[in-house]
C-alpha cells in the first residue's frame, strides 16, 4: 500500500496529491488489484460519481477502482467478481 500512497503524493499530479484510498485489496502476492472507496449514506447523489482523474490514475497503475455506497453494498460474491473480473 505504501507504493500506491507514495505515487499519490507526487507533486506532479495535483488532482490526486495527498489522496487517501480507504481500502486497498491485494492478491496473494501482495500486489494491489483494487482500491475501494465507500460513499456514506448521507452523501449527495453526485458523490457516487467517481473523479475521472482518480479513475484514470488507478487504471494507469493497473489497479481497479471501485466506488461503492453503503446503501447498496454488493453481496460478497458480487464484490469478489467486481474486484477480480478480467
PDB file of N, CA and C in Angstrom:
ATOM      1  N   UNK A   1       0.811  -1.185   0.000  1.00  0.00           N
ATOM      2  CA  UNK A   1       0.000   0.000   0.000  1.00  0.00           C
ATOM      3  C   UNK A   1       0.858   1.255   0.000  1.00  0.00           C
ATOM      4  N   UNK A   2       2.066   1.161   0.565  1.00  0.00           N
ATOM      5  CA  UNK A   2       2.918   2.334   0.642  1.00  0.00           C
ATOM      6  C   UNK A   2       3.243   2.869  -0.748  1.00  0.00           C
ATOM      7  N   UNK A   3       3.552   1.974  -1.701  1.00  0.00           N
ATOM      8  CA  UNK A   3       3.907   2.421  -3.041  1.00  0.00           C
ATOM      9  C   UNK A   3       2.779   3.197  -3.704  1.00  0.00           C
ATOM     10  N   UNK A   4       1.550   2.758  -3.525  1.00  0.00           N
ATOM     11  CA  UNK A   4       0.411   3.461  -4.111  1.00  0.00           C
ATOM     12  C   UNK A   4       0.259   4.822  -3.458  1.00  0.00           C
ATOM     13  N   UNK A   5       0.326   4.866  -2.123  1.00  0.00           N
ATOM     14  CA  UNK A   5       0.204   6.148  -1.419  1.00  0.00           C
ATOM     15  C   UNK A   5       1.326   7.082  -1.845  1.00  0.00           C
ATOM     16  N   UNK A   6       2.524   6.554  -2.004  1.00  0.00           N
ATOM     17  CA  UNK A   6       3.652   7.382  -2.407  1.00  0.00           C
ATOM     18  C   UNK A   6       3.393   8.005  -3.778  1.00  0.00           C
ATOM     19  N   UNK A   7       2.839   7.257  -4.688  1.00  0.00           N
ATOM     20  CA  UNK A   7       2.551   7.798  -6.022  1.00  0.00           C
ATOM     21  C   UNK A   7       1.548   8.946  -5.945  1.00  0.00           C
ATOM     22  N   UNK A   8       0.579   8.860  -5.024  1.00  0.00           N
ATOM     23  CA  UNK A   8      -0.410   9.927  -4.903  1.00  0.00           C
ATOM     24  C   UNK A   8       0.194  11.209  -4.347  1.00  0.00           C
ATOM     25  N   UNK A   9       1.296  11.097  -3.641  1.00  0.00           N
ATOM     26  CA  UNK A   9       1.925  12.280  -3.082  1.00  0.00           C
ATOM     27  C   UNK A   9       2.863  12.953  -4.069  1.00  0.00           C
ATOM     28  N   UNK A  10       2.875  12.487  -5.299  1.00  0.00           N
ATOM     29  CA  UNK A  10       3.710  13.061  -6.347  1.00  0.00           C
ATOM     30  C   UNK A  10       3.245  14.492  -6.620  1.00  0.00           C
ATOM     31  N   UNK A  11       4.120  15.493  -6.420  1.00  0.00           N
ATOM     32  CA  UNK A  11       3.687  16.876  -6.633  1.00  0.00           C
ATOM     33  C   UNK A  11       3.333  17.168  -8.090  1.00  0.00           C
ATOM     34  N   UNK A  12       3.707  16.292  -9.008  1.00  0.00           N
ATOM     35  CA  UNK A  12       3.372  16.491 -10.411  1.00  0.00           C
ATOM     36  C   UNK A  12       1.933  16.125 -10.738  1.00  0.00           C
ATOM     37  N   UNK A  13       1.209  15.622  -9.789  1.00  0.00           N
ATOM     38  CA  UNK A  13      -0.173  15.188 -10.004  1.00  0.00           C
ATOM     39  C   UNK A  13      -1.073  15.901  -9.001  1.00  0.00           C
ATOM     40  N   UNK A  14      -1.353  17.198  -9.210  1.00  0.00           N
ATOM     41  CA  UNK A  14      -2.089  17.967  -8.213  1.00  0.00           C
ATOM     42  C   UNK A  14      -3.512  17.490  -7.970  1.00  0.00           C
ATOM     43  N   UNK A  15      -4.151  16.857  -8.956  1.00  0.00           N
ATOM     44  CA  UNK A  15      -5.532  16.399  -8.770  1.00  0.00           C
ATOM     45  C   UNK A  15      -5.618  15.284  -7.739  1.00  0.00           C
ATOM     46  N   UNK A  16      -4.520  14.553  -7.560  1.00  0.00           N
ATOM     47  CA  UNK A  16      -4.530  13.419  -6.643  1.00  0.00           C
ATOM     48  C   UNK A  16      -3.572  13.588  -5.475  1.00  0.00           C
ATOM     49  N   UNK A  17      -2.907  14.717  -5.388  1.00  0.00           N
ATOM     50  CA  UNK A  17      -1.920  14.921  -4.329  1.00  0.00           C
ATOM     51  C   UNK A  17      -2.552  14.743  -2.957  1.00  0.00           C
ATOM     52  N   UNK A  18      -1.950  13.890  -2.156  1.00  0.00           N
ATOM     53  CA  UNK A  18      -2.427  13.674  -0.804  1.00  0.00           C
ATOM     54  C   UNK A  18      -3.678  12.832  -0.690  1.00  0.00           C
ATOM     55  N   UNK A  19      -4.156  12.256  -1.786  1.00  0.00           N
ATOM     56  CA  UNK A  19      -5.372  11.436  -1.731  1.00  0.00           C
ATOM     57  C   UNK A  19      -5.128  10.186  -0.893  1.00  0.00           C
ATOM     58  N   UNK A  20      -6.156   9.733  -0.232  1.00  0.00           N
ATOM     59  CA  UNK A  20      -6.076   8.530   0.589  1.00  0.00           C
ATOM     60  C   UNK A  20      -7.102   7.536   0.088  1.00  0.00           C
ATOM     61  N   UNK A  21      -6.677   6.297  -0.098  1.00  0.00           N
ATOM     62  CA  UNK A  21      -7.585   5.240  -0.519  1.00  0.00           C
ATOM     63  C   UNK A  21      -8.016   4.493   0.735  1.00  0.00           C
ATOM     64  N   UNK A  22      -9.312   4.486   1.045  1.00  0.00           N
ATOM     65  CA  UNK A  22      -9.765   3.834   2.274  1.00  0.00           C
ATOM     66  C   UNK A  22      -9.488   2.332   2.334  1.00  0.00           C
ATOM     67  N   UNK A  23      -9.537   1.636   1.203  1.00  0.00           N
ATOM     68  CA  UNK A  23      -9.337   0.194   1.235  1.00  0.00           C
ATOM     69  C   UNK A  23      -8.594  -0.229  -0.015  1.00  0.00           C
ATOM     70  N   UNK A  24      -7.465  -0.881   0.173  1.00  0.00           N
ATOM     71  CA  UNK A  24      -6.671  -1.379  -0.937  1.00  0.00           C
ATOM     72  C   UNK A  24      -6.671  -2.900  -0.864  1.00  0.00           C
ATOM     73  N   UNK A  25      -7.119  -3.555  -1.935  1.00  0.00           N
ATOM     74  CA  UNK A  25      -7.201  -5.012  -1.987  1.00  0.00           C
ATOM     75  C   UNK A  25      -5.994  -5.537  -2.753  1.00  0.00           C
ATOM     76  N   UNK A  26      -5.296  -6.494  -2.158  1.00  0.00           N
ATOM     77  CA  UNK A  26      -4.122  -7.097  -2.795  1.00  0.00           C
ATOM     78  C   UNK A  26      -4.378  -8.576  -3.053  1.00  0.00           C
ATOM     79  N   UNK A  27      -3.677  -9.114  -4.049  1.00  0.00           N
ATOM     80  CA  UNK A  27      -3.784 -10.546  -4.318  1.00  0.00           C
ATOM     81  C   UNK A  27      -2.817 -11.300  -3.404  1.00  0.00           C
ATOM     82  N   UNK A  28      -2.681 -12.594  -3.596  1.00  0.00           N
ATOM     83  CA  UNK A  28      -1.840 -13.421  -2.731  1.00  0.00           C
ATOM     84  C   UNK A  28      -0.376 -13.003  -2.767  1.00  0.00           C
ATOM     85  N   UNK A  29       0.050 -12.378  -3.855  1.00  0.00           N
ATOM     86  CA  UNK A  29       1.432 -11.911  -3.984  1.00  0.00           C
ATOM     87  C   UNK A  29       1.618 -10.507  -3.412  1.00  0.00           C
ATOM     88  N   UNK A  30       0.562  -9.982  -2.764  1.00  0.00           N
ATOM     89  CA  UNK A  30       0.548  -8.639  -2.179  1.00  0.00           C
ATOM     90  C   UNK A  30       0.672  -7.537  -3.231  1.00  0.00           C
ATOM     91  N   UNK A  31       0.205  -7.820  -4.435  1.00  0.00           N
ATOM     92  CA  UNK A  31       0.138  -6.832  -5.496  1.00  0.00           C
ATOM     93  C   UNK A  31      -1.236  -6.187  -5.443  1.00  0.00           C
ATOM     94  N   UNK A  32      -1.305  -4.857  -5.398  1.00  0.00           N
ATOM     95  CA  UNK A  32      -2.623  -4.202  -5.374  1.00  0.00           C
ATOM     96  C   UNK A  32      -3.421  -4.524  -6.632  1.00  0.00           C
ATOM     97  N   UNK A  33      -4.675  -4.924  -6.443  1.00  0.00           N
ATOM     98  CA  UNK A  33      -5.546  -5.234  -7.575  1.00  0.00           C
ATOM     99  C   UNK A  33      -6.771  -4.331  -7.620  1.00  0.00           C
ATOM    100  N   UNK A  34      -7.164  -3.771  -6.466  1.00  0.00           N
ATOM    101  CA  UNK A  34      -8.344  -2.913  -6.442  1.00  0.00           C
ATOM    102  C   UNK A  34      -8.250  -1.920  -5.286  1.00  0.00           C
ATOM    103  N   UNK A  35      -8.798  -0.756  -5.535  1.00  0.00           N
ATOM    104  CA  UNK A  35      -8.952   0.261  -4.496  1.00  0.00           C
ATOM    105  C   UNK A  35     -10.452   0.511  -4.363  1.00  0.00           C
ATOM    106  N   UNK A  36     -10.936   0.467  -3.131  1.00  0.00           N
ATOM    107  CA  UNK A  36     -12.366   0.643  -2.890  1.00  0.00           C
ATOM    108  C   UNK A  36     -12.578   1.876  -2.023  1.00  0.00           C
ATOM    109  N   UNK A  37     -13.435   2.747  -2.500  1.00  0.00           N
ATOM    110  CA  UNK A  37     -13.833   3.915  -1.732  1.00  0.00           C
ATOM    111  C   UNK A  37     -15.320   3.763  -1.428  1.00  0.00           C
ATOM    112  N   UNK A  38     -15.680   3.919  -0.178  1.00  0.00           N
ATOM    113  CA  UNK A  38     -17.072   3.750   0.233  1.00  0.00           C
ATOM    114  C   UNK A  38     -17.696   5.120   0.446  1.00  0.00           C
ATOM    115  N   UNK A  39     -18.830   5.338  -0.205  1.00  0.00           N
ATOM    116  CA  UNK A  39     -19.580   6.588  -0.091  1.00  0.00           C
ATOM    117  C   UNK A  39     -20.599   6.416   1.019  1.00  0.00           C
ATOM    118  N   UNK A  40     -20.655   7.359   1.941  1.00  0.00           N
ATOM    119  CA  UNK A  40     -21.547   7.278   3.097  1.00  0.00           C
ATOM    120  C   UNK A  40     -23.012   7.401   2.737  1.00  0.00           C
ATOM    121  N   UNK A  41     -23.853   6.995   3.662  1.00  0.00           N
ATOM    122  CA  UNK A  41     -25.304   7.022   3.458  1.00  0.00           C
ATOM    123  C   UNK A  41     -25.841   8.435   3.299  1.00  0.00           C
ATOM    124  N   UNK A  42     -25.159   9.414   3.868  1.00  0.00           N
ATOM    125  CA  UNK A  42     -25.627  10.796   3.792  1.00  0.00           C
ATOM    126  C   UNK A  42     -25.017  11.575   2.630  1.00  0.00           C
ATOM    127  N   UNK A  43     -24.321  10.883   1.742  1.00  0.00           N
ATOM    128  CA  UNK A  43     -23.673  11.546   0.610  1.00  0.00           C
ATOM    129  C   UNK A  43     -24.706  12.024  -0.414  1.00  0.00           C
ATOM    130  N   UNK A  44     -24.352  13.059  -1.127  1.00  0.00           N
ATOM    131  CA  UNK A  44     -25.219  13.570  -2.192  1.00  0.00           C
ATOM    132  C   UNK A  44     -25.170  12.616  -3.375  1.00  0.00           C
ATOM    133  N   UNK A  45     -26.151  12.657  -4.266  1.00  0.00           N
ATOM    134  CA  UNK A  45     -26.124  11.781  -5.444  1.00  0.00           C
ATOM    135  C   UNK A  45     -24.866  11.963  -6.290  1.00  0.00           C
ATOM    136  N   UNK A  46     -24.350  13.182  -6.349  1.00  0.00           N
ATOM    137  CA  UNK A  46     -23.130  13.424  -7.118  1.00  0.00           C
ATOM    138  C   UNK A  46     -21.917  12.730  -6.520  1.00  0.00           C
ATOM    139  N   UNK A  47     -21.960  12.421  -5.228  1.00  0.00           N
ATOM    140  CA  UNK A  47     -20.836  11.761  -4.568  1.00  0.00           C
ATOM    141  C   UNK A  47     -20.602  10.358  -5.104  1.00  0.00           C
ATOM    142  N   UNK A  48     -21.623   9.771  -5.690  1.00  0.00           N
ATOM    143  CA  UNK A  48     -21.482   8.423  -6.245  1.00  0.00           C
ATOM    144  C   UNK A  48     -20.709   8.423  -7.550  1.00  0.00           C
ATOM    145  N   UNK A  49     -20.521   9.585  -8.152  1.00  0.00           N
ATOM    146  CA  UNK A  49     -19.793   9.689  -9.413  1.00  0.00           C
ATOM    147  C   UNK A  49     -18.302   9.800  -9.111  1.00  0.00           C
ATOM    148  N   UNK A  50     -17.506   8.841  -9.576  1.00  0.00           N
ATOM    149  CA  UNK A  50     -16.075   8.887  -9.280  1.00  0.00           C
ATOM    150  C   UNK A  50     -15.364  10.019 -10.029  1.00  0.00           C
ATOM    151  N   UNK A  51     -14.295  10.497  -9.442  1.00  0.00           N
ATOM    152  CA  UNK A  51     -13.459  11.518 -10.055  1.00  0.00           C
ATOM    153  C   UNK A  51     -12.717  10.882 -11.237  1.00  0.00           C
ATOM    154  N   UNK A  52     -12.931  11.368 -12.468  1.00  0.00           N
ATOM    155  CA  UNK A  52     -12.287  10.765 -13.642  1.00  0.00           C
ATOM    156  C   UNK A  52     -10.762  10.728 -13.545  1.00  0.00           C
ATOM    157  N   UNK A  53     -10.152  11.739 -12.926  1.00  0.00           N
ATOM    158  CA  UNK A  53      -8.696  11.756 -12.786  1.00  0.00           C
ATOM    159  C   UNK A  53      -8.226  10.626 -11.870  1.00  0.00           C
ATOM    160  N   UNK A  54      -8.987  10.375 -10.811  1.00  0.00           N
ATOM    161  CA  UNK A  54      -8.624   9.295  -9.883  1.00  0.00           C
ATOM    162  C   UNK A  54      -8.765   7.944 -10.576  1.00  0.00           C
ATOM    163  N   UNK A  55      -9.858   7.760 -11.300  1.00  0.00           N
ATOM    164  CA  UNK A  55     -10.080   6.501 -12.021  1.00  0.00           C
ATOM    165  C   UNK A  55      -8.951   6.265 -13.023  1.00  0.00           C
ATOM    166  N   UNK A  56      -8.595   7.289 -13.777  1.00  0.00           N
ATOM    167  CA  UNK A  56      -7.532   7.177 -14.784  1.00  0.00           C
ATOM    168  C   UNK A  56      -6.190   6.859 -14.127  1.00  0.00           C
ATOM    169  N   UNK A  57      -5.934   7.477 -12.995  1.00  0.00           N
ATOM    170  CA  UNK A  57      -4.670   7.243 -12.301  1.00  0.00           C
ATOM    171  C   UNK A  57      -4.564   5.793 -11.839  1.00  0.00           C
ATOM    172  N   UNK A  58      -5.633   5.279 -11.220  1.00  0.00           N
ATOM    173  CA  UNK A  58      -5.611   3.875 -10.801  1.00  0.00           C
ATOM    174  C   UNK A  58      -5.491   2.949 -12.005  1.00  0.00           C
ATOM    175  N   UNK A  59      -6.221   3.246 -13.061  1.00  0.00           N
ATOM    176  CA  UNK A  59      -6.163   2.416 -14.265  1.00  0.00           C
ATOM    177  C   UNK A  59      -4.730   2.378 -14.809  1.00  0.00           C
ATOM    178  N   UNK A  60      -4.050   3.514 -14.805  1.00  0.00           N
ATOM    179  CA  UNK A  60      -2.670   3.575 -15.283  1.00  0.00           C
ATOM    180  C   UNK A  60      -1.738   2.723 -14.415  1.00  0.00           C
ATOM    181  N   UNK A  61      -2.093   2.565 -13.150  1.00  0.00           N
ATOM    182  CA  UNK A  61      -1.304   1.733 -12.234  1.00  0.00           C
ATOM    183  C   UNK A  61      -1.696   0.264 -12.317  1.00  0.00           C
ATOM    184  N   UNK A  62      -2.732  -0.041 -13.107  1.00  0.00           N
ATOM    185  CA  UNK A  62      -3.203  -1.416 -13.216  1.00  0.00           C
ATOM    186  C   UNK A  62      -4.048  -1.842 -12.033  1.00  0.00           C
ATOM    187  N   UNK A  63      -4.668  -0.855 -11.352  1.00  0.00           N
ATOM    188  CA  UNK A  63      -5.479  -1.124 -10.172  1.00  0.00           C
ATOM    189  C   UNK A  63      -6.930  -0.755 -10.482  1.00  0.00           C
ATOM    190  N   UNK A  64      -7.832  -1.683 -10.242  1.00  0.00           N
ATOM    191  CA  UNK A  64      -9.258  -1.425 -10.445  1.00  0.00           C
ATOM    192  C   UNK A  64      -9.755  -0.498  -9.342  1.00  0.00           C
ATOM    193  N   UNK A  65     -10.537   0.512  -9.712  1.00  0.00           N
ATOM    194  CA  UNK A  65     -11.075   1.466  -8.745  1.00  0.00           C
ATOM    195  C   UNK A  65     -12.579   1.262  -8.637  1.00  0.00           C
ATOM    196  N   UNK A  66     -13.046   1.020  -7.426  1.00  0.00           N
ATOM    197  CA  UNK A  66     -14.476   0.831  -7.189  1.00  0.00           C
ATOM    198  C   UNK A  66     -14.948   1.867  -6.183  1.00  0.00           C
ATOM    199  N   UNK A  67     -16.072   2.456  -6.455  1.00  0.00           N
ATOM    200  CA  UNK A  67     -16.698   3.416  -5.536  1.00  0.00           C
ATOM    201  C   UNK A  67     -18.065   2.839  -5.194  1.00  0.00           C
ATOM    202  N   UNK A  68     -18.247   2.465  -3.944  1.00  0.00           N
ATOM    203  CA  UNK A  68     -19.456   1.775  -3.519  1.00  0.00           C
ATOM    204  C   UNK A  68     -20.209   2.605  -2.489  1.00  0.00           C
ATOM    205  N   UNK A  69     -21.502   2.437  -2.459  1.00  0.00           N
ATOM    206  CA  UNK A  69     -22.351   3.124  -1.494  1.00  0.00           C
ATOM    207  C   UNK A  69     -22.710   2.179  -0.359  1.00  0.00           C
ATOM    208  N   UNK A  70     -22.694   2.695   0.859  1.00  0.00           N
ATOM    209  CA  UNK A  70     -23.102   1.855   1.986  1.00  0.00           C
ATOM    210  C   UNK A  70     -24.575   1.483   1.884  1.00  0.00           C
ATOM    211  N   UNK A  71     -25.338   2.254   1.126  1.00  0.00           N
ATOM    212  CA  UNK A  71     -26.765   1.967   0.946  1.00  0.00           C
ATOM    213  C   UNK A  71     -26.985   0.729   0.084  1.00  0.00           C
ATOM    214  N   UNK A  72     -26.067   0.469  -0.826  1.00  0.00           N
ATOM    215  CA  UNK A  72     -26.252  -0.626  -1.781  1.00  0.00           C
ATOM    216  C   UNK A  72     -24.993  -1.488  -1.884  1.00  0.00           C
ATOM    217  N   UNK A  73     -24.435  -1.859  -0.754  1.00  0.00           N
ATOM    218  CA  UNK A  73     -23.235  -2.690  -0.765  1.00  0.00           C
ATOM    219  C   UNK A  73     -23.551  -4.031  -1.433  1.00  0.00           C
ATOM    220  N   UNK A  74     -22.683  -4.465  -2.345  1.00  0.00           N
ATOM    221  CA  UNK A  74     -22.933  -5.743  -3.014  1.00  0.00           C
ATOM    222  C   UNK A  74     -22.685  -6.924  -2.076  1.00  0.00           C
ATOM    223  N   UNK A  75     -23.292  -8.043  -2.418  1.00  0.00           N
ATOM    224  CA  UNK A  75     -23.080  -9.283  -1.678  1.00  0.00           C
ATOM    225  C   UNK A  75     -21.622  -9.689  -1.867  1.00  0.00           C
ATOM    226  N   UNK A  76     -21.059 -10.471  -0.946  1.00  0.00           N
ATOM    227  CA  UNK A  76     -19.643 -10.844  -1.039  1.00  0.00           C
ATOM    228  C   UNK A  76     -19.239 -11.459  -2.378  1.00  0.00           C
ATOM    229  N   UNK A  77     -20.080 -12.333  -2.926  1.00  0.00           N
ATOM    230  CA  UNK A  77     -19.718 -12.964  -4.198  1.00  0.00           C
ATOM    231  C   UNK A  77     -19.739 -11.953  -5.343  1.00  0.00           C
ATOM    232  N   UNK A  78     -20.623 -10.988  -5.284  1.00  0.00           N
ATOM    233  CA  UNK A  78     -20.670  -9.936  -6.304  1.00  0.00           C
ATOM    234  C   UNK A  78     -19.465  -9.028  -6.171  1.00  0.00           C
ATOM    235  N   UNK A  79     -19.109  -8.681  -4.946  1.00  0.00           N
ATOM    236  CA  UNK A  79     -17.938  -7.847  -4.708  1.00  0.00           C
ATOM    237  C   UNK A  79     -16.676  -8.539  -5.202  1.00  0.00           C
ATOM    238  N   UNK A  80     -16.560  -9.824  -4.933  1.00  0.00           N
ATOM    239  CA  UNK A  80     -15.410 -10.605  -5.409  1.00  0.00           C
ATOM    240  C   UNK A  80     -15.327 -10.546  -6.933  1.00  0.00           C
ATOM    241  N   UNK A  81     -16.474 -10.715  -7.593  1.00  0.00           N
ATOM    242  CA  UNK A  81     -16.493 -10.661  -9.059  1.00  0.00           C
ATOM    243  C   UNK A  81     -16.097  -9.280  -9.571  1.00  0.00           C
ATOM    244  N   UNK A  82     -16.515  -8.224  -8.892  1.00  0.00           N
ATOM    245  CA  UNK A  82     -16.141  -6.866  -9.295  1.00  0.00           C
ATOM    246  C   UNK A  82     -14.638  -6.638  -9.153  1.00  0.00           C
ATOM    247  N   UNK A  83     -14.067  -7.150  -8.094  1.00  0.00           N
ATOM    248  CA  UNK A  83     -12.642  -6.938  -7.831  1.00  0.00           C
ATOM    249  C   UNK A  83     -11.770  -7.755  -8.776  1.00  0.00           C
ATOM    250  N   UNK A  84     -12.101  -9.000  -9.001  1.00  0.00           N
ATOM    251  CA  UNK A  84     -11.227  -9.896  -9.740  1.00  0.00           C
ATOM    252  C   UNK A  84     -11.659 -10.179 -11.172  1.00  0.00           C
ATOM    253  N   UNK A  85     -12.610  -9.414 -11.698  1.00  0.00           N
ATOM    254  CA  UNK A  85     -13.017  -9.653 -13.083  1.00  0.00           C
ATOM    255  C   UNK A  85     -11.851  -9.327 -14.016  1.00  0.00           C
ATOM    256  N   UNK A  86     -11.859  -9.971 -15.167  1.00  0.00           N
ATOM    257  CA  UNK A  86     -10.756  -9.759 -16.115  1.00  0.00           C
ATOM    258  C   UNK A  86     -11.241  -9.054 -17.350  1.00  0.00           C
TER     259      UNK A  86
END
